[in-house]
Coordinates of N, CA and C in Angstrom, one line a residue:
M19 N 0.8 -1.2 0.0 CA 0.0 0.0 0.0 C 0.9 1.3 0.0
R20 N 1.9 1.2 0.8 CA 2.7 2.4 0.9 C 3.4 2.7 -0.4
N21 N 3.9 1.7 -1.1 CA 4.5 1.9 -2.4 C 3.5 2.4 -3.4
S22 N 2.3 1.9 -3.3 CA 1.3 2.5 -4.3 C 1.0 3.9 -4.0
D23 N 0.9 4.3 -2.7 CA 0.7 5.7 -2.3 C 1.8 6.6 -2.8
N24 N 3.1 6.1 -2.6 CA 4.2 6.9 -3.0 C 4.2 7.1 -4.6
T25 N 3.8 6.0 -5.2 CA 3.8 6.1 -6.7 C 2.7 7.1 -7.2
S26 N 1.5 7.0 -6.5 CA 0.5 8.0 -6.9 C 0.9 9.4 -6.6
N27 N 1.6 9.6 -5.4 CA 2.0 11.0 -5.1 C 3.0 11.5 -6.1
N28 N 3.9 10.6 -6.5 CA 4.9 11.0 -7.5 C 4.3 11.4 -8.8
Q29 N 3.2 10.6 -9.2 CA 2.5 10.9 -10.4 C 1.8 12.2 -10.3
V30 N 1.2 12.5 -9.2 CA 0.6 13.8 -9.0 C 1.6 15.0 -9.1
R31 N 2.7 14.7 -8.5 CA 3.8 15.8 -8.5 C 4.3 16.0 -9.9
A32 N 4.4 14.9 -10.6 CA 4.9 15.0 -12.0 C 3.9 15.7 -12.9
G33 N 2.6 15.5 -12.6 CA 1.6 16.2 -13.4 C 1.3 17.6 -13.0
A34 N 1.8 18.0 -11.8 CA 1.5 19.4 -11.3 C 2.3 20.4 -12.1
P35 N 1.7 21.6 -12.3 CA 2.4 22.6 -13.1 C 3.6 23.1 -12.4
V36 N 4.7 23.3 -13.2 CA 6.0 23.8 -12.7 C 6.0 25.3 -12.6
S37 N 6.4 25.8 -11.4 CA 6.4 27.2 -11.1 C 7.5 27.9 -12.0
A38 N 7.4 29.2 -12.1 CA 8.4 30.0 -12.8 C 9.7 29.9 -12.2
F39 N 9.8 29.9 -10.9 CA 11.1 29.8 -10.2 C 11.7 28.4 -10.5
A40 N 10.9 27.4 -10.5 CA 11.5 26.0 -10.8 C 12.0 25.9 -12.2
R41 N 11.3 26.6 -13.1 CA 11.8 26.6 -14.5 C 13.2 27.4 -14.6
I42 N 13.3 28.5 -13.9 CA 14.5 29.3 -13.9 C 15.7 28.4 -13.3
E43 N 15.4 27.7 -12.2 CA 16.4 26.9 -11.6 C 16.9 25.8 -12.5
R44 N 16.1 25.3 -13.5 CA 16.5 24.3 -14.4 C 17.3 24.8 -15.6
L45 N 17.3 26.2 -15.8 CA 18.0 26.7 -16.9 C 19.5 26.6 -16.7
P46 N 20.3 26.4 -17.7 CA 21.8 26.3 -17.6 C 22.3 27.7 -17.2
P47 N 23.4 27.7 -16.5 CA 24.0 29.0 -16.1 C 24.2 30.0 -17.2
L48 N 24.6 29.5 -18.4 CA 24.9 30.3 -19.5 C 23.7 31.1 -19.9
L49 N 22.5 30.4 -20.0 CA 21.3 31.1 -20.4 C 20.8 32.0 -19.3
V50 N 21.0 31.7 -18.0 CA 20.6 32.5 -17.0 C 21.3 33.9 -17.0
A51 N 22.7 33.7 -17.2 CA 23.5 34.9 -17.3 C 23.1 35.8 -18.5
L52 N 22.8 35.1 -19.6 CA 22.3 35.8 -20.8 C 21.0 36.6 -20.6
Y53 N 20.0 35.9 -20.0 CA 18.8 36.6 -19.8 C 18.9 37.7 -18.8
L54 N 19.7 37.6 -17.8 CA 19.9 38.7 -16.9 C 20.6 39.9 -17.6
G55 N 21.6 39.5 -18.4 CA 22.2 40.6 -19.2 C 21.3 41.3 -20.1
L56 N 20.4 40.6 -20.8 CA 19.4 41.2 -21.7 C 18.5 42.1 -20.9
V57 N 18.1 41.7 -19.7 CA 17.2 42.6 -18.9 C 17.9 43.9 -18.6
A58 N 19.2 43.8 -18.2 CA 20.0 44.9 -17.8 C 20.2 45.9 -19.0
I59 N 20.4 45.3 -20.2 CA 20.6 46.1 -21.4 C 19.3 46.8 -21.8
T60 N 18.2 46.1 -21.6 CA 16.9 46.7 -21.9 C 16.6 47.9 -21.0
V61 N 16.9 47.7 -19.7 CA 16.6 48.8 -18.8 C 17.5 50.0 -19.2
M62 N 18.8 49.8 -19.5 CA 19.7 50.8 -19.8 C 19.3 51.6 -21.1
F63 N 18.9 50.9 -22.1 CA 18.5 51.6 -23.3 C 17.1 52.2 -23.2
A64 N 16.3 51.7 -22.3 CA 15.0 52.4 -22.1 C 15.2 53.7 -21.4
I65 N 16.1 53.8 -20.5 CA 16.5 55.0 -19.8 C 17.0 56.0 -20.8
L66 N 18.0 55.6 -21.6 CA 18.6 56.4 -22.6 C 17.5 56.9 -23.6
A67 N 16.6 56.1 -24.1 CA 15.6 56.5 -25.0 C 14.7 57.5 -24.3
A68 N 14.3 57.3 -23.1 CA 13.5 58.3 -22.4 C 14.2 59.6 -22.3
L69 N 15.5 59.6 -22.0 CA 16.3 60.9 -21.9 C 16.3 61.6 -23.3
Y70 N 16.5 60.8 -24.3 CA 16.5 61.4 -25.7 C 15.2 62.0 -26.0
I71 N 14.1 61.3 -25.7 CA 12.7 61.9 -26.0 C 12.5 63.2 -25.2
S72 N 12.9 63.1 -23.9 CA 12.8 64.3 -23.1 C 13.6 65.5 -23.6
A73 N 14.9 65.2 -24.0 CA 15.7 66.3 -24.6 C 15.1 66.8 -25.9
R74 N 14.6 65.9 -26.7 CA 14.0 66.3 -28.0 C 12.8 67.2 -27.8
L75 N 12.0 66.9 -26.9 CA 10.8 67.7 -26.6 C 11.1 69.0 -26.0
A76 N 12.2 69.0 -25.2 CA 12.6 70.2 -24.5 C 13.1 71.3 -25.5
N77 N 13.5 70.8 -26.7 CA 14.0 71.8 -27.7 C 12.9 72.5 -28.3
G78 N 11.7 72.1 -28.1 CA 10.5 72.7 -28.7 C 10.3 72.5 -30.2
A79 N 11.0 71.5 -30.7 CA 10.9 71.2 -32.2 C 10.7 69.7 -32.3
P80 N 9.4 69.3 -32.4 CA 9.2 67.8 -32.5 C 9.7 67.1 -33.7
T81 N 10.0 67.9 -34.8 CA 10.6 67.3 -36.0 C 11.7 68.1 -36.4
S82 N 12.7 67.5 -37.1 CA 13.9 68.2 -37.6 C 13.6 68.6 -39.1
P83 N 14.1 69.7 -39.5 CA 14.0 70.1 -40.9 C 15.0 69.3 -41.8
H84 N 15.9 68.6 -41.3 CA 16.9 67.8 -42.0 C 16.4 66.4 -42.2
P85 N 16.8 65.8 -43.3 CA 16.4 64.4 -43.6 C 17.1 63.4 -42.6
F86 N 16.3 62.4 -42.3 CA 16.9 61.3 -41.4 C 17.9 60.6 -42.3
P87 N 19.1 60.2 -41.7 CA 20.1 59.5 -42.4 C 19.6 58.2 -43.1
R88 N 19.8 58.2 -44.4 CA 19.3 57.0 -45.2 C 20.1 55.8 -44.9
F89 N 21.4 56.0 -44.4 CA 22.2 54.8 -44.0 C 21.7 54.1 -42.8
F90 N 21.0 54.8 -41.9 CA 20.4 54.2 -40.8 C 19.3 53.2 -41.3
S91 N 18.5 53.7 -42.3 CA 17.5 52.8 -42.8 C 18.0 51.6 -43.5
L92 N 19.1 51.8 -44.3 CA 19.8 50.6 -44.9 C 20.3 49.7 -43.9
S93 N 20.9 50.2 -42.8 CA 21.5 49.3 -41.8 C 20.4 48.5 -41.1
T94 N 19.2 49.1 -41.0 CA 18.1 48.3 -40.4 C 17.7 47.1 -41.2
I95 N 17.7 47.3 -42.5 CA 17.4 46.2 -43.4 C 18.4 45.2 -43.4
V96 N 19.7 45.6 -43.3 CA 20.8 44.6 -43.2 C 20.7 43.8 -42.0
L97 N 20.4 44.5 -40.8 CA 20.3 43.7 -39.6 C 19.2 42.8 -39.5
L98 N 18.0 43.1 -40.2 CA 16.9 42.2 -40.3 C 17.3 41.0 -41.1
V99 N 18.0 41.2 -42.2 CA 18.5 40.1 -43.0 C 19.4 39.2 -42.2
S100 N 20.3 39.8 -41.4 CA 21.2 39.0 -40.6 C 20.5 38.1 -39.6
S101 N 19.4 38.7 -39.0 CA 18.6 38.0 -38.0 C 17.9 36.8 -38.7
Y102 N 17.5 36.9 -39.9 CA 16.9 35.8 -40.7 C 18.0 34.7 -40.9
V103 N 19.2 35.2 -41.3 CA 20.2 34.2 -41.6 C 20.6 33.4 -40.4
V104 N 20.8 34.1 -39.3 CA 21.3 33.3 -38.1 C 20.1 32.5 -37.5
A105 N 18.9 32.8 -37.9 CA 17.8 31.9 -37.4 C 17.8 30.5 -38.1
Q106 N 18.6 30.4 -39.2 CA 18.7 29.1 -39.8 C 19.7 28.2 -39.1
A107 N 20.5 28.8 -38.2 CA 21.6 28.0 -37.6 C 21.1 26.8 -36.8
P108 N 20.1 26.9 -35.9 CA 19.6 25.7 -35.1 C 19.1 24.6 -36.0
R109 N 18.5 24.9 -37.2 CA 18.0 23.9 -38.1 C 19.2 23.2 -38.7
L110 N 20.3 23.9 -39.1 CA 21.4 23.3 -39.7 C 22.2 22.5 -38.6
Y111 N 22.2 22.9 -37.4 CA 22.8 22.1 -36.3 C 22.1 20.8 -36.1
A112 N 20.7 20.9 -36.1 CA 19.9 19.7 -36.0 C 20.1 18.7 -37.1
R113 N 20.5 19.2 -38.3 CA 20.7 18.3 -39.4 C 22.2 17.8 -39.5
D114 N 23.0 18.2 -38.5 CA 24.4 17.8 -38.5 C 25.2 18.4 -39.6
D115 N 24.7 19.5 -40.2 CA 25.4 20.1 -41.4 C 26.3 21.2 -40.9
L116 N 27.5 20.8 -40.4 CA 28.4 21.8 -39.9 C 29.0 22.7 -40.9
A117 N 29.2 22.2 -42.1 CA 29.8 23.0 -43.2 C 28.9 24.2 -43.5
T118 N 27.6 23.9 -43.7 CA 26.6 25.0 -44.0 C 26.4 25.9 -42.8
L119 N 26.5 25.3 -41.6 CA 26.3 26.1 -40.4 C 27.5 27.1 -40.3
G120 N 28.7 26.6 -40.6 CA 29.8 27.6 -40.5 C 29.6 28.7 -41.5
R121 N 29.2 28.4 -42.7 CA 28.9 29.5 -43.7 C 27.8 30.4 -43.3
C122 N 26.8 29.8 -42.6 CA 25.7 30.6 -42.1 C 26.2 31.6 -41.0
L123 N 27.0 31.2 -40.1 CA 27.6 32.0 -39.1 C 28.5 33.1 -39.7
L124 N 29.3 32.7 -40.7 CA 30.2 33.7 -41.3 C 29.4 34.8 -42.1
A125 N 28.3 34.3 -42.7 CA 27.4 35.3 -43.4 C 26.8 36.3 -42.4
T126 N 26.4 35.8 -41.3 CA 25.8 36.7 -40.3 C 26.9 37.6 -39.8
L127 N 28.1 37.2 -39.6 CA 29.2 38.0 -39.2 C 29.5 39.1 -40.3
L128 N 29.4 38.8 -41.5 CA 29.6 39.7 -42.6 C 28.5 40.8 -42.6
L129 N 27.3 40.3 -42.4 CA 26.1 41.3 -42.4 C 26.2 42.2 -41.1
G130 N 26.7 41.7 -40.0 CA 26.9 42.5 -38.9 C 28.0 43.6 -39.1
S131 N 29.0 43.2 -39.9 CA 30.1 44.2 -40.2 C 29.6 45.2 -41.1
I132 N 28.7 44.8 -42.1 CA 28.1 45.8 -43.0 C 27.2 46.8 -42.2
F133 N 26.4 46.2 -41.3 CA 25.6 47.1 -40.4 C 26.4 48.1 -39.7
T134 N 27.6 47.7 -39.1 CA 28.4 48.6 -38.4 C 28.9 49.7 -39.3
G135 N 29.4 49.3 -40.5 CA 29.8 50.3 -41.5 C 28.8 51.3 -41.9
L136 N 27.6 50.8 -42.1 CA 26.4 51.7 -42.4 C 26.1 52.7 -41.3
Q137 N 26.3 52.2 -40.1 CA 26.0 53.1 -38.9 C 27.0 54.2 -38.9
V138 N 28.3 53.9 -39.2 CA 29.3 55.0 -39.3 C 29.0 56.0 -40.4
L139 N 28.6 55.5 -41.5 CA 28.2 56.4 -42.6 C 27.0 57.2 -42.2
G140 N 26.1 56.6 -41.4 CA 24.9 57.4 -41.0 C 25.3 58.5 -40.0
W141 N 26.3 58.3 -39.2 CA 26.8 59.4 -38.3 C 27.5 60.5 -39.2
R142 N 28.2 60.1 -40.2 CA 28.8 61.1 -41.0 C 27.8 61.9 -41.8
E143 N 26.7 61.2 -42.2 CA 25.6 61.9 -42.9 C 24.9 62.9 -42.0
L144 N 24.8 62.5 -40.7 CA 24.0 63.3 -39.8 C 24.9 64.5 -39.2
L145 N 26.2 64.4 -39.2 CA 27.1 65.3 -38.6 C 26.9 66.8 -39.0
P146 N 26.8 67.0 -40.4 CA 26.7 68.4 -40.8 C 25.4 69.1 -40.3
F147 N 24.3 68.3 -40.1 CA 23.1 68.9 -39.6 C 22.9 68.9 -38.1
L148 N 23.6 68.0 -37.5 CA 23.4 67.8 -36.0 C 24.8 67.5 -35.4
P149 N 25.5 68.6 -35.1 CA 26.9 68.3 -34.5 C 26.8 67.5 -33.2
F150 N 27.9 66.8 -33.0 CA 27.9 65.9 -31.8 C 27.8 66.7 -30.5
K151 N 28.4 67.9 -30.5 CA 28.4 68.8 -29.3 C 27.4 69.9 -29.4
G152 N 26.4 69.7 -30.3 CA 25.3 70.7 -30.4 C 24.2 70.4 -29.4
E153 N 23.0 70.1 -30.0 CA 21.9 69.8 -29.2 C 22.1 68.5 -28.4
S154 N 21.5 68.5 -27.2 CA 21.7 67.3 -26.4 C 21.0 66.1 -27.0
S155 N 19.9 66.4 -27.7 CA 19.1 65.3 -28.3 C 20.0 64.7 -29.5
G156 N 20.8 65.5 -30.2 CA 21.7 65.0 -31.2 C 22.8 64.1 -30.6
T157 N 23.3 64.6 -29.5 CA 24.3 63.8 -28.8 C 23.8 62.4 -28.4
F158 N 22.5 62.4 -28.0 CA 21.9 61.1 -27.6 C 21.8 60.2 -28.8
I159 N 21.5 60.7 -30.0 CA 21.4 59.8 -31.2 C 22.8 59.1 -31.4
Y160 N 23.9 59.9 -31.4 CA 25.2 59.3 -31.6 C 25.5 58.3 -30.5
F161 N 25.3 58.7 -29.3 CA 25.6 57.9 -28.1 C 24.8 56.6 -28.1
I162 N 23.5 56.7 -28.3 CA 22.7 55.5 -28.3 C 23.0 54.5 -29.4
S163 N 23.2 55.0 -30.6 CA 23.5 54.2 -31.7 C 24.9 53.6 -31.6
A164 N 25.9 54.3 -31.1 CA 27.2 53.8 -30.9 C 27.2 52.7 -29.8
L165 N 26.4 52.9 -28.7 CA 26.4 51.9 -27.7 C 25.7 50.6 -28.2
H166 N 24.8 50.8 -29.1 CA 24.1 49.6 -29.7 C 25.2 48.9 -30.6
V167 N 26.0 49.6 -31.3 CA 27.0 49.0 -32.1 C 28.0 48.3 -31.3
A168 N 28.3 48.8 -30.1 CA 29.3 48.2 -29.2 C 28.7 46.8 -28.7
H169 N 27.4 46.8 -28.4 CA 26.8 45.5 -28.0 C 26.8 44.5 -29.2
L170 N 26.6 45.0 -30.4 CA 26.6 44.2 -31.5 C 28.0 43.6 -31.8
L171 N 29.0 44.4 -31.6 CA 30.4 44.0 -31.7 C 30.7 42.9 -30.7
G172 N 30.2 43.0 -29.5 CA 30.4 41.9 -28.6 C 29.8 40.6 -29.0
G173 N 28.6 40.7 -29.6 CA 28.0 39.5 -30.2 C 28.8 39.0 -31.4
M174 N 29.4 39.9 -32.2 CA 30.1 39.4 -33.3 C 31.4 38.7 -32.9
L175 N 32.0 39.1 -31.8 CA 33.2 38.4 -31.3 C 32.8 37.0 -30.9
Y176 N 31.7 36.8 -30.2 CA 31.2 35.5 -29.8 C 30.8 34.7 -31.0
L177 N 30.2 35.4 -32.0 CA 29.9 34.7 -33.3 C 31.1 34.2 -34.0
L178 N 32.1 35.0 -34.1 CA 33.4 34.6 -34.7 C 34.0 33.4 -34.0
S179 N 34.0 33.4 -32.7 CA 34.6 32.3 -32.0 C 33.8 31.0 -32.2
L180 N 32.5 31.1 -32.2 CA 31.7 29.9 -32.5 C 31.8 29.4 -33.9
A181 N 31.9 30.3 -34.9 CA 32.1 30.0 -36.3 C 33.4 29.2 -36.5
L182 N 34.5 29.7 -35.8 CA 35.8 29.0 -36.0 C 35.7 27.6 -35.4
R183 N 35.0 27.5 -34.3 CA 34.9 26.1 -33.7 C 34.1 25.2 -34.6
V184 N 33.1 25.7 -35.2 CA 32.3 24.9 -36.1 C 33.1 24.5 -37.3
L185 N 33.9 25.4 -37.9 CA 34.7 25.0 -39.1 C 35.8 24.1 -38.7
H186 N 36.4 24.3 -37.5 CA 37.4 23.4 -37.0 C 36.9 22.0 -36.8
A187 N 35.7 21.9 -36.2 CA 35.0 20.6 -35.9 C 34.7 19.9 -37.2
D188 N 34.4 20.6 -38.3 CA 33.9 20.0 -39.5 C 35.1 19.3 -40.3
R189 N 36.3 19.6 -39.9 CA 37.4 19.1 -40.6 C 37.8 17.6 -40.2
D190 N 37.2 17.2 -39.1 CA 37.5 15.9 -38.6 C 36.2 15.2 -38.2
A191 N 36.1 13.9 -38.6 CA 34.9 13.1 -38.3 C 34.6 13.0 -36.8
V192 N 35.7 12.8 -36.0 CA 35.5 12.6 -34.6 C 35.1 13.9 -33.9
R193 N 35.8 15.0 -34.3 CA 35.4 16.3 -33.8 C 34.0 16.7 -34.2
H194 N 33.7 16.3 -35.4 CA 32.3 16.6 -35.9 C 31.3 15.9 -35.0
L195 N 31.5 14.7 -34.7 CA 30.5 13.9 -33.9 C 30.5 14.5 -32.4
V196 N 31.6 14.8 -31.9 CA 31.7 15.4 -30.5 C 31.0 16.7 -30.5
F197 N 31.2 17.5 -31.5 CA 30.5 18.8 -31.5 C 29.0 18.7 -31.6
I198 N 28.5 17.8 -32.4 CA 27.1 17.7 -32.6 C 26.4 17.1 -31.4
R199 N 27.1 16.2 -30.7 CA 26.5 15.5 -29.5 C 26.7 16.2 -28.2
N200 N 27.5 17.3 -28.2 CA 27.8 18.0 -27.0 C 26.7 19.0 -26.7
P201 N 25.9 18.9 -25.7 CA 24.8 19.8 -25.4 C 25.3 21.3 -25.1
Y202 N 26.6 21.4 -24.7 CA 27.1 22.7 -24.4 C 27.1 23.6 -25.7
Y203 N 27.6 23.0 -26.8 CA 27.6 23.7 -28.0 C 26.2 24.1 -28.5
R204 N 25.3 23.2 -28.2 CA 23.9 23.5 -28.6 C 23.4 24.7 -27.8
R205 N 23.7 24.8 -26.5 CA 23.3 25.9 -25.7 C 24.0 27.2 -26.2
Q206 N 25.3 27.1 -26.6 CA 26.0 28.2 -27.1 C 25.3 28.8 -28.3
L207 N 24.9 27.9 -29.2 CA 24.2 28.4 -30.4 C 22.9 29.0 -30.1
R208 N 22.2 28.4 -29.2 CA 20.9 29.0 -28.7 C 21.1 30.4 -28.1
A209 N 22.2 30.5 -27.3 CA 22.4 31.8 -26.7 C 22.8 32.8 -27.7
L210 N 23.6 32.4 -28.7 CA 24.0 33.4 -29.8 C 22.7 33.9 -30.5
C211 N 21.9 32.9 -30.9 CA 20.7 33.3 -31.7 C 19.8 34.2 -30.9
T212 N 19.6 33.9 -29.6 CA 18.8 34.7 -28.7 C 19.3 36.2 -28.6
Y213 N 20.6 36.2 -28.4 CA 21.3 37.6 -28.3 C 21.2 38.4 -29.6
W214 N 21.4 37.7 -30.7 CA 21.4 38.4 -32.0 C 20.0 38.9 -32.3
H215 N 19.0 38.1 -32.1 CA 17.6 38.5 -32.3 C 17.2 39.7 -31.4
F216 N 17.7 39.6 -30.1 CA 17.5 40.7 -29.2 C 18.1 42.0 -29.7
I217 N 19.3 42.0 -30.1 CA 20.0 43.2 -30.6 C 19.2 43.7 -31.8
D218 N 18.7 42.8 -32.7 CA 17.9 43.2 -33.8 C 16.7 43.9 -33.4
V219 N 15.9 43.3 -32.5 CA 14.7 43.9 -32.0 C 14.9 45.3 -31.3
L220 N 16.0 45.3 -30.6 CA 16.4 46.5 -29.9 C 16.7 47.7 -30.8
W221 N 17.4 47.4 -31.9 CA 17.7 48.4 -32.9 C 16.4 48.9 -33.6
V222 N 15.6 48.0 -34.0 CA 14.3 48.3 -34.6 C 13.5 49.3 -33.7
A223 N 13.5 49.0 -32.4 CA 12.7 49.9 -31.5 C 13.4 51.2 -31.4
L224 N 14.7 51.2 -31.3 CA 15.4 52.5 -31.3 C 15.3 53.3 -32.6
F225 N 15.3 52.6 -33.7 CA 15.1 53.2 -35.0 C 13.7 53.9 -35.1
G226 N 12.7 53.2 -34.6 CA 11.4 53.7 -34.6 C 11.3 55.0 -33.7
I227 N 12.0 55.0 -32.6 CA 11.9 56.2 -31.7 C 12.7 57.3 -32.4
F228 N 13.8 57.0 -33.0 CA 14.5 58.1 -33.7 C 13.6 58.7 -34.8
L229 N 13.0 57.9 -35.6 CA 12.1 58.4 -36.6 C 10.9 59.2 -36.1
M230 N 10.4 58.8 -35.0 CA 9.2 59.4 -34.4 C 9.5 60.8 -33.8
F231 N 10.7 60.9 -33.2 CA 11.0 62.2 -32.5 C 12.2 62.9 -33.2
Y232 N 12.6 62.5 -34.4 CA 13.7 63.2 -35.1 C 13.3 64.6 -35.5

């Protein structure tokens, strides 16, 4: 009887809904650190965006007579494409296709580099109309976009490191098998994709705020 009672209790516990804290405890440390970092980044950029909006409204001019940098728009398209490309990585990993996965990661890295270059061209396009040391709202545009690029560069370094590991593993059958079967590399890839998509969504939100209050 006792064994049957214990079995029924275990079945009830197994069927009970898992709390949010229990799910967090089950997360790998890498993903926990990532999610905490994303929350911190979101709070920081939300504060900076609020300061930019406040400074822009304080100038008494809700819109600027100068055109918004077209390179910012182009860079947004490039970043969206890069997010689509990196989204293919988990599928390629599940298919054990490390060769294509490596090319996918390198293509994402290239698109991230193009985005960075377009951001710099956007700053140069904006500079004659909005000096860096002029209006405080203009300073916020440069600072916020540069800070976003800095976070993107951090993701690109991680992306480069992972891409080199993938290409190295693909050269040998044993390394290939170890890489595919190692859950740590799967979590690394998941963390990379999550971070890259977050940076993408963050820039789209910032770009919308810039357009609205420029």
